[in-house]
Short mmCIF file of C-alpha atoms in Angstrom, two decimals:
data_model
loop_
_atom_site.label_atom_id
_atom_site.label_comp_id
_atom_site.label_asym_id
_atom_site.label_seq_id
_atom_site.Cartn_x
_atom_site.Cartn_y
_atom_site.Cartn_z
CA UNK A 29 128.48 98.54 100.17
CA UNK A 30 124.87 97.82 99.21
CA UNK A 31 124.59 95.19 96.42
CA UNK A 32 123.83 96.84 93.07
CA UNK A 33 122.97 94.81 89.99
CA UNK A 34 122.15 95.90 86.44
CA UNK A 35 120.16 93.57 84.19
CA UNK A 36 121.07 94.49 80.62
CA UNK A 37 119.94 93.15 77.28
CA UNK A 38 118.16 93.72 74.01
CA UNK A 39 114.69 94.11 75.51
CA UNK A 40 111.69 92.04 74.35
CA UNK A 41 113.26 89.17 76.27
CA UNK A 42 110.99 88.80 79.26
CA UNK A 43 112.72 91.69 80.95
CA UNK A 44 109.61 93.61 82.05
CA UNK A 45 108.25 90.42 83.59
CA UNK A 46 111.56 89.91 85.36
CA UNK A 47 111.32 93.40 86.87
CA UNK A 48 107.89 92.49 88.24
CA UNK A 49 109.25 89.26 89.69
CA UNK A 50 112.16 91.10 91.29
CA UNK A 51 109.78 93.70 92.70
CA UNK A 52 107.93 90.91 94.50
CA UNK A 53 111.06 90.03 96.50
CA UNK A 54 110.88 91.75 99.91
CA UNK A 55 114.62 92.51 99.92
CA UNK A 56 114.98 93.86 96.37
CA UNK A 57 114.54 97.47 95.28
CA UNK A 58 113.50 96.89 91.67
CA UNK A 59 114.30 99.93 89.52
CA UNK A 60 112.29 99.43 86.37
CA UNK A 61 113.67 101.19 83.26
CA UNK A 62 115.68 103.75 85.26
CA UNK A 63 118.46 104.06 82.68
CA UNK A 64 115.98 104.13 79.81
CA UNK A 65 114.07 106.87 81.62
CA UNK A 66 117.13 109.02 82.26
CA UNK A 67 118.68 108.60 78.83
CA UNK A 68 122.22 109.57 77.87
CA UNK A 69 121.84 112.98 79.55
CA UNK A 70 121.15 111.28 82.86
CA UNK A 71 124.79 110.56 83.65
CA UNK A 72 126.65 113.87 83.11
CA UNK A 73 130.36 114.23 83.78
CA UNK A 74 131.75 116.09 86.75
CA UNK A 75 130.13 117.46 89.87
CA UNK A 76 126.49 118.50 89.85
CA UNK A 77 124.37 120.25 92.46
CA UNK A 78 121.28 118.86 94.12
CA UNK A 79 119.13 121.13 91.96
CA UNK A 80 120.83 119.84 88.80
CA UNK A 81 120.31 116.25 89.91
CA UNK A 82 116.64 116.94 90.59
CA UNK A 83 116.32 118.39 87.10
CA UNK A 84 117.65 115.13 85.65
CA UNK A 85 114.95 113.25 87.53
CA UNK A 86 112.01 115.46 86.58
CA UNK A 87 112.84 116.72 83.09
CA UNK A 88 110.53 114.93 80.60
CA UNK A 89 112.22 112.88 77.86
CA UNK A 90 111.52 114.62 74.54
CA UNK A 91 111.12 111.49 72.44
CA UNK A 92 108.79 109.84 74.96
CA UNK A 93 106.64 112.96 75.17
CA UNK A 94 106.48 113.16 71.37
CA UNK A 95 105.28 109.56 71.22
CA UNK A 96 102.63 110.30 73.85
CA UNK A 97 101.40 113.38 71.94
CA UNK A 98 101.28 111.40 68.72
CA UNK A 99 99.17 108.58 70.09
CA UNK A 100 101.86 105.87 70.08
CA UNK A 101 102.96 105.58 73.72
CA UNK A 102 105.01 102.59 74.73
CA UNK A 103 103.13 99.88 76.64
CA UNK A 104 105.89 100.25 79.25
CA UNK A 105 104.71 103.79 80.11
CA UNK A 106 103.08 102.88 83.40
CA UNK A 107 102.20 106.41 84.52
CA UNK A 108 99.74 107.12 81.71
CA UNK A 109 97.79 103.95 82.54
CA UNK A 110 96.92 105.46 85.94
CA UNK A 111 97.54 109.17 85.39
CA UNK A 112 98.18 111.58 88.23
CA UNK A 113 98.80 115.31 88.30
CA UNK A 114 101.30 115.28 85.43
CA UNK A 115 100.37 115.02 81.75
CA UNK A 116 102.25 115.37 78.48
CA UNK A 117 99.96 118.11 77.16
CA UNK A 118 100.26 120.31 80.28
CA UNK A 119 103.12 119.83 82.69
CA UNK A 120 105.04 117.10 80.89
CA UNK A 121 105.60 113.78 82.67
CA UNK A 122 108.77 113.71 84.81
CA UNK A 123 111.33 111.23 83.56
CA UNK A 124 111.34 109.32 86.84
CA UNK A 125 107.54 109.15 86.93
CA UNK A 126 106.89 107.54 83.56
CA UNK A 127 108.14 104.01 84.28
CA UNK A 128 110.20 103.92 87.49
CA UNK A 129 107.97 105.25 90.26
CA UNK A 130 104.65 103.57 89.25
CA UNK A 131 106.52 100.26 89.45
CA UNK A 132 107.37 101.00 93.09
CA UNK A 133 104.24 102.73 94.36
CA UNK A 134 100.55 103.19 93.68
CA UNK A 135 101.16 106.89 94.44
CA UNK A 136 104.01 107.88 92.12
CA UNK A 137 103.28 111.59 92.56
CA UNK A 138 103.60 111.30 96.32
CA UNK A 139 106.81 109.28 95.98
CA UNK A 140 108.27 111.89 93.65
CA UNK A 141 107.46 114.56 96.23
CA UNK A 142 109.32 112.53 98.85
CA UNK A 143 112.34 112.15 96.56
CA UNK A 144 112.47 115.86 95.82
CA UNK A 145 112.30 116.52 99.56
CA UNK A 146 115.15 114.11 100.31
CA UNK A 147 117.42 115.41 97.59
CA UNK A 148 116.86 119.14 98.11
CA UNK A 149 119.65 119.58 100.64
CA UNK A 150 122.16 117.16 99.21
CA UNK A 151 125.74 118.35 98.62
CA UNK A 152 127.23 118.81 95.18
CA UNK A 153 128.81 115.58 93.97
CA UNK A 154 129.05 113.36 90.90
CA UNK A 155 125.94 111.96 89.25
CA UNK A 156 126.81 108.36 90.27
CA UNK A 157 127.18 109.49 93.90
CA UNK A 158 123.77 111.15 93.71
CA UNK A 159 122.23 107.98 92.31
CA UNK A 160 123.79 105.82 95.03
CA UNK A 161 122.41 108.17 97.66
CA UNK A 162 118.99 107.97 95.99
CA UNK A 163 119.15 104.17 95.94
CA UNK A 164 119.98 104.17 99.66
CA UNK A 165 117.08 106.51 100.41
CA UNK A 166 114.64 104.38 98.41
CA UNK A 167 115.88 101.20 100.09
CA UNK A 168 115.25 102.85 103.44
CA UNK A 169 111.81 104.00 102.34
CA UNK A 170 110.73 100.52 101.18
CA UNK A 171 112.77 98.40 103.59
CA UNK A 172 114.86 96.79 100.85
CA UNK A 173 118.51 95.73 101.02
CA UNK A 174 119.71 95.18 97.43
CA UNK A 175 119.18 97.23 94.27
CA UNK A 176 118.46 95.73 90.83
CA UNK A 177 118.03 98.07 87.87
CA UNK A 178 116.62 96.69 84.62
CA UNK A 179 116.16 98.55 81.36
CA UNK A 180 115.37 97.21 77.91
CA UNK A 181 117.62 98.08 74.97
CA UNK A 182 120.46 98.64 77.43
CA UNK A 183 123.53 96.80 76.14
CA UNK A 184 125.21 100.07 75.14
CA UNK A 185 125.01 101.25 78.75
CA UNK A 186 127.47 98.65 80.09
CA UNK A 187 130.74 100.65 79.73
CA UNK A 188 129.18 103.78 81.23
CA UNK A 189 127.62 101.88 84.12
CA UNK A 190 130.84 99.99 84.72
CA UNK A 191 132.77 103.27 84.96
CA UNK A 192 130.15 104.93 87.16
CA UNK A 193 129.62 101.99 89.53
CA UNK A 194 132.78 99.83 89.63
CA UNK A 195 131.31 97.54 92.31
CA UNK A 196 128.13 96.81 90.32
CA UNK A 197 127.18 93.36 89.11
CA UNK A 198 125.79 92.68 85.64
CA UNK A 199 123.28 90.16 84.35
CA UNK A 200 122.98 89.69 80.59
CA UNK A 201 119.38 88.65 79.94
CA UNK A 202 118.81 87.20 76.48
CA UNK A 203 116.14 85.35 74.53
CA UNK A 204 116.06 83.09 71.48
CA UNK A 205 116.92 85.44 68.62
CA UNK A 206 114.09 84.84 66.10
CA UNK A 207 111.43 85.08 68.83
CA UNK A 208 112.99 88.28 70.15
CA UNK A 209 113.28 89.77 66.65
CA UNK A 210 109.63 89.00 65.90
CA UNK A 211 108.58 90.66 69.16
CA UNK A 212 110.69 93.73 68.32
CA UNK A 213 109.09 94.01 64.88
CA UNK A 214 105.63 94.25 66.46
CA UNK A 215 106.57 96.70 69.23
CA UNK A 216 106.08 100.42 68.58
CA UNK A 217 109.17 101.29 70.60
CA UNK A 218 111.47 99.09 68.56
CA UNK A 219 109.93 100.24 65.31
CA UNK A 220 110.73 103.77 66.48
CA UNK A 221 114.26 102.71 67.41
CA UNK A 222 114.66 101.19 63.95
CA UNK A 223 113.74 104.51 62.31
CA UNK A 224 115.79 106.68 64.68
CA UNK A 225 118.83 104.50 64.03
CA UNK A 226 118.29 105.15 60.32
CA UNK A 227 118.34 108.90 61.04
CA UNK A 228 121.59 108.51 62.95
CA UNK A 229 123.12 106.48 60.12
CA UNK A 230 122.14 109.07 57.50
CA UNK A 231 123.33 112.09 59.50
CA UNK A 232 126.30 110.62 61.33
CA UNK A 233 125.20 111.86 64.76
CA UNK A 234 125.54 109.66 67.84
CA UNK A 235 122.73 111.38 69.75
CA UNK A 236 119.58 112.92 68.27
CA UNK A 237 120.23 116.05 70.33
CA UNK A 238 123.24 116.67 68.08
CA UNK A 239 121.08 117.08 64.96
CA UNK A 240 121.38 120.47 63.28
CA UNK A 241 118.60 122.09 61.24
CA UNK A 242 120.54 121.32 58.07
CA UNK A 243 120.64 117.63 59.03
CA UNK A 244 116.88 117.54 59.45
CA UNK A 245 116.27 119.35 56.13
CA UNK A 246 118.30 116.72 54.31
CA UNK A 247 116.31 113.81 55.72
CA UNK A 248 113.49 112.21 53.71
CA UNK A 249 110.06 113.40 54.94
CA UNK A 250 109.19 109.98 56.37
CA UNK A 251 112.09 110.39 58.82
CA UNK A 252 112.13 114.16 59.32
CA UNK A 253 108.48 114.01 60.39
CA UNK A 254 109.42 111.87 63.40
CA UNK A 255 111.42 114.75 64.86
CA UNK A 256 108.38 116.98 65.33
CA UNK A 257 106.75 117.45 68.73
CA UNK A 258 103.72 115.68 67.27
CA UNK A 259 103.98 113.30 64.32
CA UNK A 260 101.70 111.09 62.27
CA UNK A 261 101.57 107.64 63.95
CA UNK A 262 101.51 106.08 60.48
CA UNK A 263 105.17 107.05 60.10
CA UNK A 264 105.95 104.42 62.75
CA UNK A 265 103.13 101.93 62.38
CA UNK A 266 102.80 101.60 58.59
CA UNK A 267 106.29 101.04 57.10
CA UNK A 268 107.21 97.50 56.17
CA UNK A 269 110.06 96.43 58.44
CA UNK A 270 111.30 92.90 57.69
CA UNK A 271 111.66 90.72 60.76
CA UNK A 272 115.14 89.80 59.53
CA UNK A 273 116.21 93.42 60.02
CA UNK A 274 115.29 93.10 63.68
CA UNK A 275 117.20 89.83 63.74
CA UNK A 276 120.25 91.79 62.64
CA UNK A 277 119.58 94.30 65.41
CA UNK A 278 119.32 91.45 67.93
CA UNK A 279 122.64 90.07 66.72
CA UNK A 280 124.28 93.48 66.99
CA UNK A 281 123.04 94.02 70.54
CA UNK A 282 123.87 90.60 71.97
CA UNK A 283 127.31 90.71 70.33
CA UNK A 284 127.83 94.15 71.85
CA UNK A 285 126.77 92.88 75.26
CA UNK A 286 129.05 89.87 75.23
CA UNK A 287 132.02 92.02 74.18
CA UNK A 288 131.39 94.63 76.86
CA UNK A 289 130.80 92.08 79.59
CA UNK A 290 134.03 90.26 78.77
CA UNK A 291 135.75 93.26 80.35
CA UNK A 292 133.81 92.86 83.61
CA UNK A 293 135.43 90.64 86.28
CA UNK A 294 133.95 87.17 86.19
CA UNK A 295 132.65 87.41 89.75
CA UNK A 296 130.61 90.47 88.78
CA UNK A 297 128.83 89.09 85.71
CA UNK A 298 126.46 86.32 84.76
CA UNK A 299 123.92 85.48 82.08
CA UNK A 300 120.24 84.62 82.23
CA UNK A 301 118.49 82.94 79.32
CA UNK A 302 114.76 83.59 79.09
CA UNK A 303 114.08 80.05 77.90
CA UNK A 304 115.98 78.63 80.88
CA UNK A 305 113.92 80.87 83.14
CA UNK A 306 110.73 79.36 81.72
CA UNK A 307 112.04 75.80 81.89
CA UNK A 308 113.58 75.98 85.37
CA UNK A 309 112.09 79.04 87.09
CA UNK A 310 112.95 78.15 90.69
CA UNK A 311 116.51 77.15 89.83
CA UNK A 312 117.23 80.21 87.69
CA UNK A 313 115.52 82.67 90.06
CA UNK A 314 117.44 81.20 93.00
CA UNK A 315 120.67 81.65 91.09
CA UNK A 316 119.72 85.23 90.21
CA UNK A 317 118.82 86.05 93.82
CA UNK A 318 122.12 84.72 95.12
CA UNK A 319 124.01 86.72 92.49
CA UNK A 320 122.11 89.90 93.41
CA UNK A 321 122.86 89.41 97.11
CA UNK A 322 119.48 88.31 98.49
CA UNK A 323 118.02 85.07 99.78
CA UNK A 324 116.07 82.88 97.32
CA UNK A 325 113.01 82.73 99.56
CA UNK A 326 110.72 79.76 98.76
CA UNK A 327 107.59 81.94 98.81
CA UNK A 328 109.19 84.34 96.34
CA UNK A 329 110.31 81.51 94.07
CA UNK A 330 106.73 80.24 93.94
CA UNK A 331 105.43 83.74 93.22
CA UNK A 332 108.00 84.23 90.49
CA UNK A 333 107.11 80.95 88.82
CA UNK A 334 103.45 81.96 88.73
CA UNK A 335 104.26 85.36 87.24
CA UNK A 336 106.20 84.01 84.25
CA UNK A 337 104.24 83.49 81.02
CA UNK A 338 105.75 81.34 78.30
CA UNK A 339 102.78 81.52 75.93
CA UNK A 340 104.72 83.46 73.29
CA UNK A 341 107.66 81.12 73.29
CA UNK A 342 108.39 79.78 69.85
CA UNK A 343 106.25 82.41 68.10
CA UNK A 344 108.78 82.73 65.29
CA UNK A 345 108.21 79.08 64.35
CA UNK A 346 104.85 80.14 62.94
CA UNK A 347 106.44 82.50 60.40
CA UNK A 348 106.47 81.47 56.71
CA UNK A 349 109.46 79.22 56.03
CA UNK A 350 111.32 81.75 53.90
CA UNK A 351 110.83 84.53 56.45
CA UNK A 352 111.96 82.30 59.29
CA UNK A 353 115.05 81.25 57.32
CA UNK A 354 115.97 84.89 56.75
CA UNK A 355 115.49 85.71 60.45
CA UNK A 356 117.58 82.73 61.54
CA UNK A 357 120.34 83.82 59.18
CA UNK A 358 120.31 87.38 60.52
CA UNK A 359 120.40 86.05 64.10
CA UNK A 360 123.30 83.68 63.44
CA UNK A 361 126.09 86.12 64.42
CA UNK A 362 124.40 86.87 67.74
CA UNK A 363 123.73 83.20 68.41
CA UNK A 364 127.41 82.49 67.78
CA UNK A 365 128.42 85.23 70.20
CA UNK A 366 126.15 83.80 72.90
CA UNK A 367 127.23 80.24 72.31
CA UNK A 368 124.06 78.82 70.81
CA UNK A 369 125.20 75.25 71.39
CA UNK A 370 124.84 75.47 75.17
CA UNK A 371 122.09 73.45 76.82
CA UNK A 372 118.85 75.31 77.15
CA UNK A 373 119.43 77.87 74.43
CA UNK A 374 116.78 78.23 71.78
CA UNK A 375 113.41 76.56 71.40
CA UNK A 376 113.22 72.83 71.78
#
């Protein structure tokens, strides 16, 4: 069976750069933010038809479209940087087109047309079987042999992916907690996540789609406003969000990841520390390539080294002492879960 690897983690840990490095390998089909693009509805239970699978691929994500309309798109939204025939205000941007296809092709619209052509006559089967068939078709299209999917904010996906793809391998990508927390605090997507998690905590719903009108009426205006098709960007950009709160989120996510991955057979899991990747790029990329089932080609290792940028490493060290102390304290549970004492972890 074709090698399939999922890189999971908190996000804001060099993961987008890693997708670009993987995409430069001639044998790797790099699926950038596929799971984030599909969302929880992208892996339904039971058998689905080809038409239903196509709908999963093309149906725009509501929250992403709302952010686009409101003038706070994620920097990861590749499609809107080089727009094609789809737009939020008219057609809506297909889920697969926003981040996945522009990573693979300079003509994401044409590639989507090809995918819809391939999938049109497929038999009814489970969603994971449809995805595997899609991965095979894309590998054939691009001449790739192994598949690596990478999404940010993806630790919660591990049990579902493990059940859907029992043969899959998992890489837990992580970064020094305070640096990651600081990056989260400055990123519009994580500020939005912070607020949406508050909505979930106040209403008790697991998914925003479960919210009833009564739930929304009971929310404070600063949160209820985020659920409109178009909202005031100030609702996301202006609130004070202490970096330590994002440190707590980092701890929660890395602890979640380590717990979930403990249930994965040892041969099917590994870790990748962002700081190690910066310190020893050839060594760590070679190890990653071997784990993902491809050759660590010397030309690719050199390309990967050149693509990595460590300029933001240690950014948290420039925080005021009291703020840094609070962030370090909030990151302590996650650091303990990772094993912070191991060589290479943290900022030297």
